[in-house]
Tab-separated table of N, CA, C and O in Angstrom:
chain	number	residue	atom	x	y	z
B	5	GLN	N	0.839	-1.148	0.027
B	5	GLN	CA	0.320	-0.074	-0.096
B	5	GLN	C	0.993	1.276	0.307
B	5	GLN	O	1.911	1.171	0.484
B	6	VAL	N	0.527	2.133	-0.883
B	6	VAL	CA	1.094	3.698	-0.286
B	6	VAL	C	0.818	4.074	0.676
B	6	VAL	O	-0.675	4.730	0.749
B	7	GLN	N	1.751	4.519	1.269
B	7	GLN	CA	1.519	5.510	2.662
B	7	GLN	C	2.520	6.471	3.134
B	7	GLN	O	3.519	6.242	2.783
B	8	LEU	N	1.651	7.627	3.539
B	8	LEU	CA	3.006	8.324	4.412
B	8	LEU	C	2.693	8.874	5.717
B	8	LEU	O	1.475	8.815	6.240
B	9	VAL	N	3.447	8.628	6.726
B	9	VAL	CA	2.941	8.582	8.114
B	9	VAL	C	3.837	9.994	8.658
B	9	VAL	O	5.106	9.760	8.729
B	10	GLU	N	3.302	10.882	9.574
B	10	GLU	CA	4.238	12.197	9.522
B	10	GLU	C	4.552	11.894	11.274
B	10	GLU	O	3.957	11.271	11.870
B	11	SER	N	5.674	12.586	11.458
B	11	SER	CA	5.693	12.548	13.168
B	11	SER	C	6.525	13.573	13.472
B	11	SER	O	7.192	14.116	12.644
B	12	GLY	N	7.014	13.732	14.958
B	12	GLY	CA	7.895	15.206	14.808
B	12	GLY	C	6.982	16.413	15.462
B	12	GLY	O	7.827	17.034	16.029
B	13	GLY	N	5.592	16.271	15.559
B	13	GLY	CA	5.186	17.491	15.977
B	13	GLY	C	5.310	17.468	17.488
B	13	GLY	O	5.271	16.585	18.130
B	14	GLY	N	4.748	18.914	17.605
B	14	GLY	CA	4.302	18.670	19.203
B	14	GLY	C	4.828	20.624	19.671
B	14	GLY	O	3.827	21.184	18.836
B	15	PHE	N	4.751	20.505	20.726
B	15	PHE	CA	4.817	22.042	21.194
B	15	PHE	C	6.167	22.636	21.329
B	15	PHE	O	7.007	22.133	22.068
B	16	VAL	N	6.410	23.778	21.053
B	16	VAL	CA	7.484	24.680	21.033
B	16	VAL	C	7.421	26.188	21.283
B	16	VAL	O	6.630	26.720	20.762
B	17	GLN	N	8.346	26.588	22.035
B	17	GLN	CA	8.469	27.967	22.133
B	17	GLN	C	8.607	28.822	21.108
B	17	GLN	O	9.861	28.402	20.034
B	18	PRO	N	8.471	30.195	20.613
B	18	PRO	CA	8.894	30.863	19.644
B	18	PRO	C	10.592	30.812	19.805
B	18	PRO	O	11.027	30.868	20.950
B	19	GLY	N	10.772	31.153	18.780
B	19	GLY	CA	12.291	30.737	18.469
B	19	GLY	C	12.977	29.657	18.491
B	19	GLY	O	14.075	29.756	18.041
B	20	GLY	N	12.361	28.339	18.703
B	20	GLY	CA	12.553	27.322	18.824
B	20	GLY	C	12.708	26.784	17.656
B	20	GLY	O	12.351	26.805	16.503
B	21	SER	N	12.952	25.064	17.501
B	21	SER	CA	12.921	24.260	16.505
B	21	SER	C	12.416	23.236	16.179
B	21	SER	O	12.275	22.544	17.564
B	22	LEU	N	12.060	22.523	15.451
B	22	LEU	CA	11.074	21.209	15.250
B	22	LEU	C	11.609	20.584	13.659
B	22	LEU	O	12.101	21.472	12.924
B	23	LYS	N	11.898	19.439	14.083
B	23	LYS	CA	11.928	18.666	13.115
B	23	LYS	C	10.813	17.270	12.751
B	23	LYS	O	10.543	16.722	13.481
B	24	LEU	N	10.243	17.624	11.640
B	24	LEU	CA	9.209	17.088	11.118
B	24	LEU	C	9.783	15.577	10.197
B	24	LEU	O	10.545	16.042	9.223
B	25	SER	N	9.423	14.820	10.480
B	25	SER	CA	9.755	13.722	9.518
B	25	SER	C	8.479	12.517	8.931
B	25	SER	O	7.255	12.648	9.781
B	26	CYS	N	8.679	11.931	7.684
B	26	CYS	CA	7.556	11.684	6.948
B	26	CYS	C	8.076	10.283	6.641
B	26	CYS	O	8.694	10.222	5.451
B	27	ALA	N	7.235	9.440	6.804
B	27	ALA	CA	7.782	8.113	6.807
B	27	ALA	C	7.007	7.562	5.351
B	27	ALA	O	5.704	7.528	5.530
B	28	ALA	N	7.788	7.040	4.303
B	28	ALA	CA	6.998	6.507	3.259
B	28	ALA	C	6.885	5.038	3.199
B	28	ALA	O	8.253	4.512	3.202
B	29	SER	N	6.156	4.220	2.736
B	29	SER	CA	6.044	2.967	2.211
B	29	SER	C	5.344	2.718	1.320
B	29	SER	O	4.260	3.358	0.374
B	30	GLY	N	5.362	1.578	0.534
B	30	GLY	CA	5.252	1.272	-0.762
B	30	GLY	C	5.386	1.721	-2.011
B	30	GLY	O	4.720	1.624	-3.224
B	31	PHE	N	6.328	3.024	-1.684
B	31	PHE	CA	6.750	3.574	-2.653
B	31	PHE	C	8.167	3.844	-2.506
B	31	PHE	O	8.347	4.460	-0.989
B	32	THR	N	8.919	4.383	-3.289
B	32	THR	CA	10.253	5.234	-2.988
B	32	THR	C	9.985	6.460	-3.206
B	32	THR	O	10.064	7.001	-4.386
B	33	LEU	N	10.284	7.251	-2.125
B	33	LEU	CA	10.311	8.742	-2.151
B	33	LEU	C	11.068	9.570	-3.465
B	33	LEU	O	10.890	10.721	-3.713
B	34	GLY	N	12.257	8.688	-3.882
B	34	GLY	CA	13.548	9.378	-4.548
B	34	GLY	C	12.541	9.355	-6.153
B	34	GLY	O	13.570	10.424	-6.922
B	35	SER	N	11.940	9.053	-6.242
B	35	SER	CA	11.193	8.516	-7.565
B	35	SER	C	10.128	10.004	-7.762
B	35	SER	O	9.618	9.982	-8.812
B	36	TYR	N	9.813	10.864	-6.673
B	36	TYR	CA	8.826	11.579	-6.587
B	36	TYR	C	8.906	12.956	-6.234
B	36	TYR	O	10.002	12.935	-5.300
B	37	ASN	N	7.579	13.636	-6.857
B	37	ASN	CA	7.978	15.189	-6.351
B	37	ASN	C	7.840	14.844	-5.089
B	37	ASN	O	6.447	14.222	-4.506
B	38	ILE	N	7.536	15.536	-3.557
B	38	ILE	CA	7.323	15.640	-2.392
B	38	ILE	C	7.305	17.068	-1.733
B	38	ILE	O	8.101	18.096	-2.582
B	39	GLY	N	6.442	17.128	-0.997
B	39	GLY	CA	6.132	18.346	-0.251
B	39	GLY	C	5.424	18.401	1.223
B	39	GLY	O	5.608	17.194	1.276
B	40	TRP	N	5.061	19.776	1.512
B	40	TRP	CA	4.655	19.852	3.082
B	40	TRP	C	3.487	21.110	3.007
B	40	TRP	O	4.065	22.017	2.207
B	41	PHE	N	2.459	20.588	3.284
B	41	PHE	CA	1.574	21.886	3.541
B	41	PHE	C	1.224	21.691	4.935
B	41	PHE	O	1.494	21.361	6.016
B	42	ARG	N	0.323	22.793	5.628
B	42	ARG	CA	-0.173	23.167	6.765
B	42	ARG	C	-1.277	23.836	6.803
B	42	ARG	O	-1.645	24.418	5.480
B	43	GLN	N	-2.467	23.762	7.653
B	43	GLN	CA	-3.797	24.347	8.027
B	43	GLN	C	-3.643	24.791	9.318
B	43	GLN	O	-3.787	23.991	10.017
B	44	ALA	N	-3.725	26.181	9.255
B	44	ALA	CA	-3.878	26.812	10.821
B	44	ALA	C	-5.052	26.941	10.976
B	44	ALA	O	-5.758	26.873	10.389
B	45	PRO	N	-5.225	26.941	12.587
B	45	PRO	CA	-6.674	26.827	12.803
B	45	PRO	C	-7.667	28.392	12.269
B	45	PRO	O	-6.767	29.106	12.213
B	46	GLY	N	-8.584	27.744	11.581
B	46	GLY	CA	-9.602	29.375	11.209
B	46	GLY	C	-8.985	29.486	9.864
B	46	GLY	O	-9.713	30.692	9.127
B	47	LYS	N	-8.061	28.988	9.134
B	47	LYS	CA	-7.006	29.219	8.055
B	47	LYS	C	-7.083	27.929	7.052
B	47	LYS	O	-7.488	27.187	6.961
B	48	GLU	N	-7.166	28.518	5.345
B	48	GLU	CA	-7.146	27.594	4.872
B	48	GLU	C	-5.889	26.800	4.501
B	48	GLU	O	-4.667	27.598	5.090
B	49	ARG	N	-5.959	25.654	3.777
B	49	ARG	CA	-4.633	25.463	4.066
B	49	ARG	C	-3.525	25.639	2.731
B	49	ARG	O	-4.240	26.318	1.765
B	50	GLU	N	-2.410	25.657	3.279
B	50	GLU	CA	-1.122	26.312	1.989
B	50	GLU	C	-0.068	25.337	1.980
B	50	GLU	O	-0.331	24.560	2.909
B	51	GLY	N	0.582	25.692	0.783
B	51	GLY	CA	1.551	24.915	0.836
B	51	GLY	C	3.078	25.680	1.422
B	51	GLY	O	3.162	26.633	1.762
B	52	VAL	N	3.413	24.581	2.124
B	52	VAL	CA	4.923	25.519	2.564
B	52	VAL	C	5.996	25.156	2.043
B	52	VAL	O	6.942	26.042	2.073
B	53	SER	N	6.408	23.954	1.295
B	53	SER	CA	7.612	23.565	0.571
B	53	SER	C	7.623	22.191	-0.122
B	53	SER	O	6.611	21.654	0.188
B	54	CYS	N	8.483	22.295	-1.236
B	54	CYS	CA	8.438	21.154	-1.797
B	54	CYS	C	9.916	20.941	-2.396
B	54	CYS	O	10.455	22.184	-2.823
B	55	ILE	N	10.000	19.728	-3.375
B	55	ILE	CA	11.343	19.815	-3.839
B	55	ILE	C	10.865	18.768	-5.056
B	55	ILE	O	10.369	17.803	-4.762
B	56	SER	N	11.769	18.948	-6.199
B	56	SER	CA	11.259	17.970	-7.180
B	56	SER	C	11.764	16.777	-7.122
B	56	SER	O	12.675	16.511	-6.401
B	57	LYS	N	11.560	15.841	-8.205
B	57	LYS	CA	12.045	14.305	-8.028
B	57	LYS	C	13.411	14.279	-8.293
B	57	LYS	O	14.032	13.757	-7.731
B	58	ASN	N	13.928	15.447	-9.161
B	58	ASN	CA	15.446	15.313	-9.196
B	58	ASN	C	16.136	16.164	-8.369
B	58	ASN	O	17.425	16.259	-9.061
B	59	ASP	N	15.764	16.865	-7.714
B	59	ASP	CA	16.153	17.425	-6.943
B	59	ASP	C	16.508	19.210	-7.453
B	59	ASP	O	17.639	19.788	-7.078
B	60	THR	N	16.221	18.943	-8.313
B	60	THR	CA	16.636	20.172	-9.116
B	60	THR	C	15.774	21.873	-9.168
B	60	THR	O	16.211	22.768	-8.961
B	61	TYR	N	14.852	21.281	-8.458
B	61	TYR	CA	13.689	22.870	-7.888
B	61	TYR	C	13.258	22.556	-6.520
B	61	TYR	O	12.499	21.085	-6.030
B	62	THR	N	13.544	23.257	-6.023
B	62	THR	CA	13.000	23.762	-4.448
B	62	THR	C	12.085	24.744	-4.173
B	62	THR	O	12.674	26.183	-4.284
B	63	TYR	N	11.037	25.079	-3.743
B	63	TYR	CA	10.122	25.629	-3.508
B	63	TYR	C	9.914	26.016	-1.702
B	63	TYR	O	10.057	24.977	-0.977
B	64	TYR	N	9.802	27.166	-1.425
B	64	TYR	CA	9.490	27.673	-0.092
B	64	TYR	C	8.559	28.765	-0.256
B	64	TYR	O	8.519	29.705	-0.831
B	65	ALA	N	7.193	28.758	1.039
B	65	ALA	CA	6.240	29.829	0.664
B	65	ALA	C	7.045	30.997	1.626
B	65	ALA	O	8.320	31.219	2.208
B	66	ASP	N	7.314	31.806	1.206
B	66	ASP	CA	7.671	33.179	1.626
B	66	ASP	C	7.366	33.343	2.970
B	66	ASP	O	8.592	34.237	3.590
B	67	SER	N	6.409	33.230	3.834
B	67	SER	CA	6.434	33.049	5.057
B	67	SER	C	7.384	31.989	5.680
B	67	SER	O	7.779	32.623	7.351
B	68	VAL	N	7.770	31.042	5.315
B	68	VAL	CA	8.802	30.498	5.922
B	68	VAL	C	10.734	30.389	5.177
B	68	VAL	O	11.325	29.510	5.901
B	69	LYS	N	10.491	31.266	3.984
B	69	LYS	CA	11.939	31.050	3.781
B	69	LYS	C	12.534	31.512	4.659
B	69	LYS	O	12.823	32.417	5.460
B	70	GLY	N	13.839	30.715	4.308
B	70	GLY	CA	14.918	30.837	5.286
B	70	GLY	C	15.032	30.421	6.784
B	70	GLY	O	16.178	30.437	7.449
B	71	ARG	N	13.578	29.888	7.115
B	71	ARG	CA	13.768	29.531	8.665
B	71	ARG	C	13.353	27.783	8.161
B	71	ARG	O	14.200	27.210	8.924
B	72	PHE	N	12.964	27.394	7.301
B	72	PHE	CA	12.355	25.766	6.885
B	72	PHE	C	13.426	25.117	5.962
B	72	PHE	O	13.835	26.033	5.106
B	73	THR	N	13.606	24.133	5.955
B	73	THR	CA	14.431	23.274	5.094
B	73	THR	C	13.935	22.101	4.762
B	73	THR	O	13.424	21.044	5.776
B	74	ILE	N	13.729	21.613	3.382
B	74	ILE	CA	12.827	20.384	2.996
B	74	ILE	C	14.124	19.440	2.752
B	74	ILE	O	15.377	20.061	1.905
B	75	SER	N	13.784	18.196	2.970
B	75	SER	CA	15.021	17.218	2.551
B	75	SER	C	14.542	15.961	2.433
B	75	SER	O	13.280	15.657	2.681
B	76	ARG	N	15.035	14.997	1.770
B	76	ARG	CA	14.595	13.606	1.470
B	76	ARG	C	15.713	12.500	1.983
B	76	ARG	O	17.095	12.943	2.121
B	77	ASP	N	15.439	11.884	2.793
B	77	ASP	CA	16.685	10.761	3.062
B	77	ASP	C	16.037	9.735	2.492
B	77	ASP	O	15.397	8.677	2.858
B	78	ASN	N	16.860	9.199	1.117
B	78	ASN	CA	16.390	8.492	0.552
B	78	ASN	C	16.761	6.905	1.081
B	78	ASN	O	15.835	6.053	0.870
B	79	ALA	N	17.853	7.060	2.021
B	79	ALA	CA	17.878	5.574	2.885
B	79	ALA	C	16.837	5.357	3.391
B	79	ALA	O	16.596	3.947	3.773
B	80	LYS	N	16.380	6.284	3.887
B	80	LYS	CA	15.218	5.769	5.274
B	80	LYS	C	13.683	6.263	4.455
B	80	LYS	O	12.821	5.887	4.801
B	81	ASN	N	13.989	6.649	3.490
B	81	ASN	CA	12.994	6.422	2.545
B	81	ASN	C	11.808	7.878	3.405
B	81	ASN	O	10.249	7.267	3.312
B	82	THR	N	12.524	8.789	3.802
B	82	THR	CA	11.588	9.694	4.683
B	82	THR	C	12.046	11.189	4.000
B	82	THR	O	12.808	11.706	3.574
B	83	ILE	N	10.797	12.062	4.155
B	83	ILE	CA	10.791	13.451	4.053
B	83	ILE	C	10.861	14.090	5.199
B	83	ILE	O	10.430	13.779	6.404
B	84	ILE	N	11.860	14.766	5.300
B	84	ILE	CA	11.993	15.895	6.431
B	84	ILE	C	11.704	17.018	5.982
B	84	ILE	O	11.974	17.947	4.990
B	85	LEU	N	10.744	17.731	7.274
B	85	LEU	CA	11.048	19.336	7.165
B	85	LEU	C	11.676	19.792	8.632
B	85	LEU	O	11.157	19.496	9.466
B	86	GLN	N	12.710	20.410	8.157
B	86	GLN	CA	13.927	21.108	9.624
B	86	GLN	C	12.976	22.780	9.634
B	86	GLN	O	13.296	23.155	8.640
B	87	MET	N	12.371	22.962	10.731
B	87	MET	CA	11.770	24.096	11.432
B	87	MET	C	12.544	25.198	12.240
B	87	MET	O	12.879	24.553	13.426
B	88	ASN	N	12.969	25.995	11.990
B	88	ASN	CA	14.106	27.087	13.000
B	88	ASN	C	13.311	28.226	13.116
B	88	ASN	O	12.433	28.725	12.033
B	89	SER	N	13.553	28.955	13.978
B	89	SER	CA	13.080	30.515	14.788
B	89	SER	C	11.650	30.042	14.425
B	89	SER	O	11.110	31.306	13.576
B	90	LEU	N	10.947	29.255	14.990
B	90	LEU	CA	9.669	29.154	14.857
B	90	LEU	C	8.742	30.587	15.073
B	90	LEU	O	9.378	31.325	16.741
B	91	LYS	N	7.809	30.729	14.755
B	91	LYS	CA	6.581	31.469	15.078
B	91	LYS	C	5.155	31.282	15.578
B	91	LYS	O	5.131	30.305	14.910
B	92	PRO	N	4.833	31.936	16.243
B	92	PRO	CA	3.142	31.390	16.834
B	92	PRO	C	2.526	31.428	15.231
B	92	PRO	O	1.739	30.631	15.393
B	93	GLU	N	2.616	31.955	14.530
B	93	GLU	CA	1.619	31.892	12.905
B	93	GLU	C	2.108	30.561	12.510
B	93	GLU	O	1.544	30.529	11.348
B	94	ASP	N	3.422	29.922	13.042
B	94	ASP	CA	3.626	28.768	12.495
B	94	ASP	C	3.009	27.683	12.858
B	94	ASP	O	2.646	26.185	12.646
B	95	THR	N	1.874	27.564	13.836
B	95	THR	CA	0.847	26.859	14.614
B	95	THR	C	-0.362	26.153	13.480
B	95	THR	O	-0.789	26.855	12.748
B	96	ALA	N	-0.068	24.942	13.248
B	96	ALA	CA	-0.821	24.593	12.484
B	96	ALA	C	-0.694	23.181	12.177
B	96	ALA	O	0.279	22.421	12.798
B	97	VAL	N	-1.705	22.028	11.578
B	97	VAL	CA	-1.044	20.871	11.277
B	97	VAL	C	-0.397	20.708	10.047
B	97	VAL	O	-0.955	21.398	8.974
B	98	TYR	N	0.447	19.994	10.450
B	98	TYR	CA	1.344	19.830	8.964
B	98	TYR	C	1.011	18.648	8.182
B	98	TYR	O	1.335	17.176	8.981
B	99	TYR	N	1.157	18.724	6.846
B	99	TYR	CA	1.150	17.573	6.106
B	99	TYR	C	2.152	17.212	5.168
B	99	TYR	O	2.664	18.087	4.541
B	100	CYS	N	2.521	16.014	5.167
B	100	CYS	CA	3.607	15.494	3.818
B	100	CYS	C	2.657	15.002	3.020
B	100	CYS	O	1.684	14.733	3.164
B	101	ALA	N	3.282	15.593	1.594
B	101	ALA	CA	2.742	14.572	0.495
B	101	ALA	C	3.569	14.624	-0.377
B	101	ALA	O	4.942	14.988	-0.590
B	102	ALA	N	3.166	13.440	-1.456
B	102	ALA	CA	4.425	13.173	-2.585
B	102	ALA	C	3.148	12.672	-4.123
B	102	ALA	O	1.912	12.868	-3.471
B	103	GLY	N	3.962	13.139	-4.862
B	103	GLY	CA	3.575	13.303	-6.172
B	103	GLY	C	3.295	11.594	-6.960
B	103	GLY	O	3.475	11.439	-7.863
B	104	VAL	N	2.392	10.848	-6.366
B	104	VAL	CA	2.065	9.492	-6.491
B	104	VAL	C	0.260	9.509	-6.805
B	104	VAL	O	-0.244	10.202	-5.953
B	105	VAL	N	0.193	9.356	-7.760
B	105	VAL	CA	-1.495	9.265	-8.327
B	105	VAL	C	-1.902	7.740	-8.574
B	105	VAL	O	-1.432	7.210	-8.973
B	106	THR	N	-2.868	7.169	-7.371
B	106	THR	CA	-3.263	5.904	-7.340
B	106	THR	C	-5.015	5.944	-8.196
B	106	THR	O	-5.139	7.019	-8.748
B	107	GLY	N	-5.155	4.658	-8.590
B	107	GLY	CA	-6.357	4.613	-8.906
B	107	GLY	C	-7.905	5.515	-8.207
B	107	GLY	O	-7.720	5.438	-6.909
B	108	LEU	N	-8.460	5.507	-9.025
B	108	LEU	CA	-9.595	6.533	-8.604
B	108	LEU	C	-9.478	7.362	-7.650
B	108	LEU	O	-9.814	7.531	-6.621
B	109	THR	N	-8.699	8.594	-8.135
B	109	THR	CA	-8.375	9.546	-7.629
B	109	THR	C	-8.914	10.605	-8.043
B	109	THR	O	-9.337	10.518	-9.529
B	110	GLN	N	-9.538	11.431	-7.831
B	110	GLN	CA	-10.449	12.963	-7.847
B	110	GLN	C	-9.529	13.975	-8.028
B	110	GLN	O	-8.452	13.991	-6.866
B	111	VAL	N	-9.358	14.856	-8.441
B	111	VAL	CA	-8.324	15.952	-8.563
B	111	VAL	C	-8.773	17.201	-7.376
B	111	VAL	O	-9.826	17.542	-7.551
B	112	ASP	N	-7.891	17.499	-6.715
B	112	ASP	CA	-7.954	18.342	-5.512
B	112	ASP	C	-7.167	19.662	-5.597
B	112	ASP	O	-6.106	18.968	-5.866
B	113	LEU	N	-7.755	20.838	-5.931
B	113	LEU	CA	-6.772	21.628	-6.503
B	113	LEU	C	-5.935	22.239	-5.601
B	113	LEU	O	-4.997	22.775	-5.625
B	114	THR	N	-6.537	21.857	-3.892
B	114	THR	CA	-5.612	22.301	-3.102
B	114	THR	C	-4.496	21.661	-3.137
B	114	THR	O	-3.439	21.799	-2.128
B	115	LYS	N	-4.043	20.373	-3.692
B	115	LYS	CA	-3.196	19.402	-3.454
B	115	LYS	C	-1.962	19.940	-4.773
B	115	LYS	O	-1.016	19.237	-4.922
B	116	ILE	N	-2.234	20.914	-5.281
B	116	ILE	CA	-1.203	21.260	-6.486
B	116	ILE	C	-0.077	22.342	-5.855
B	116	ILE	O	-0.430	22.846	-5.272
B	117	SER	N	1.083	22.012	-6.232
B	117	SER	CA	1.973	22.377	-5.332
B	117	SER	C	3.131	23.430	-6.925
B	117	SER	O	2.822	22.443	-7.675
B	118	PRO	N	4.200	24.085	-6.567
B	118	PRO	CA	4.771	24.189	-7.814
B	118	PRO	C	5.939	23.627	-7.934
B	118	PRO	O	6.662	23.177	-9.112
B	119	CYS	N	5.781	22.250	-7.354
B	119	CYS	CA	6.248	20.998	-7.688
B	119	CYS	C	5.576	19.745	-8.406
B	119	CYS	O	6.053	18.869	-8.801
B	120	GLY	N	4.360	20.218	-8.750
B	120	GLY	CA	3.270	19.328	-9.351
B	120	GLY	C	2.144	19.205	-8.199
B	120	GLY	O	2.223	19.453	-7.041
B	121	TYR	N	1.610	18.081	-8.960
B	121	TYR	CA	0.584	17.599	-8.215
B	121	TYR	C	1.131	16.406	-7.161
B	121	TYR	O	1.516	15.344	-7.217
B	122	LEU	N	0.856	16.857	-6.030
B	122	LEU	CA	0.997	15.669	-4.724
B	122	LEU	C	0.150	15.095	-4.347
B	122	LEU	O	-0.816	15.947	-3.377
B	123	GLY	N	-0.731	13.896	-4.807
B	123	GLY	CA	-1.627	13.204	-4.499
B	123	GLY	C	-1.668	12.341	-3.437
B	123	GLY	O	-2.920	12.098	-2.976
B	124	VAL	N	-0.926	11.839	-2.639
B	124	VAL	CA	-0.785	11.131	-1.568
B	124	VAL	C	-0.558	11.879	-0.498
B	124	VAL	O	0.844	12.374	-0.459
B	125	TRP	N	-1.288	11.810	0.441
B	125	TRP	CA	-1.033	12.670	1.693
B	125	TRP	C	-0.782	11.733	3.296
B	125	TRP	O	-1.409	10.415	2.926
B	126	GLY	N	-0.308	12.466	4.026
B	126	GLY	CA	-0.242	11.415	5.429
B	126	GLY	C	-1.551	12.136	6.109
B	126	GLY	O	-2.053	12.991	5.745
B	127	GLN	N	-1.522	11.923	7.801
B	127	GLN	CA	-3.043	12.257	8.187
B	127	GLN	C	-2.444	13.454	8.804
B	127	GLN	O	-3.424	14.225	9.459
B	128	GLY	N	-1.246	13.938	8.726
B	128	GLY	CA	-0.996	15.375	9.812
B	128	GLY	C	0.022	15.283	11.414
B	128	GLY	O	-0.528	14.071	11.586
B	129	THR	N	0.556	15.928	11.376
B	129	THR	CA	1.296	16.165	12.850
B	129	THR	C	0.813	17.460	13.176
B	129	THR	O	1.192	18.487	12.398
B	130	LEU	N	0.815	17.886	14.335
B	130	LEU	CA	-0.041	19.425	15.101
B	130	LEU	C	1.391	20.162	15.567
B	130	LEU	O	2.025	19.501	16.300
B	131	VAL	N	1.627	20.806	15.164
B	131	VAL	CA	2.699	22.110	15.596
B	131	VAL	C	2.108	22.903	16.516
B	131	VAL	O	1.649	23.855	15.852
B	132	THR	N	2.476	23.104	17.667
B	132	THR	CA	1.820	24.377	18.340
B	132	THR	C	3.244	25.033	18.846
B	132	THR	O	4.198	24.681	19.982
B	133	VAL	N	3.469	26.337	18.419
B	133	VAL	CA	4.046	27.385	18.477
B	133	VAL	C	3.627	28.418	19.707
B	133	VAL	O	2.737	29.328	19.060
B	134	SER	N	3.934	28.527	20.755
B	134	SER	CA	3.305	29.162	21.708
B	134	SER	C	4.241	29.477	23.161
B	134	SER	O	4.759	28.882	23.366
B	135	SER	N	4.311	30.468	23.614
B	135	SER	CA	4.694	31.154	24.830
B	135	SER	C	4.065	30.512	26.012
B	135	SER	O	4.906	30.047	27.326
């Protein structure tokens, strides 16, 4: 089965750091575009970062540029989001995603990223940044 499972979320004070991990199973991450989305309370889901399957293109939302770093650990088949200098406005549920399209899939426009359509998502992990 194709699956993504996030981990690493939690509570952190402003200025702190967290590393989110996303373990993939059923496919090889190195062959696909990957990315992270987030949804804050009362706000629409937004794209945070993505990286192309050949690692030639990396995107960061302006709100996280210079603070977040996306990477993939191909040996562990895992997506990483390193988050530094966290702000209260970073509080959200964070979702990892990969450009895998399975059968019987409906197009969801919110899954489109600058790295392409990311059709397979994890369940999300909550990040809370607060004093």
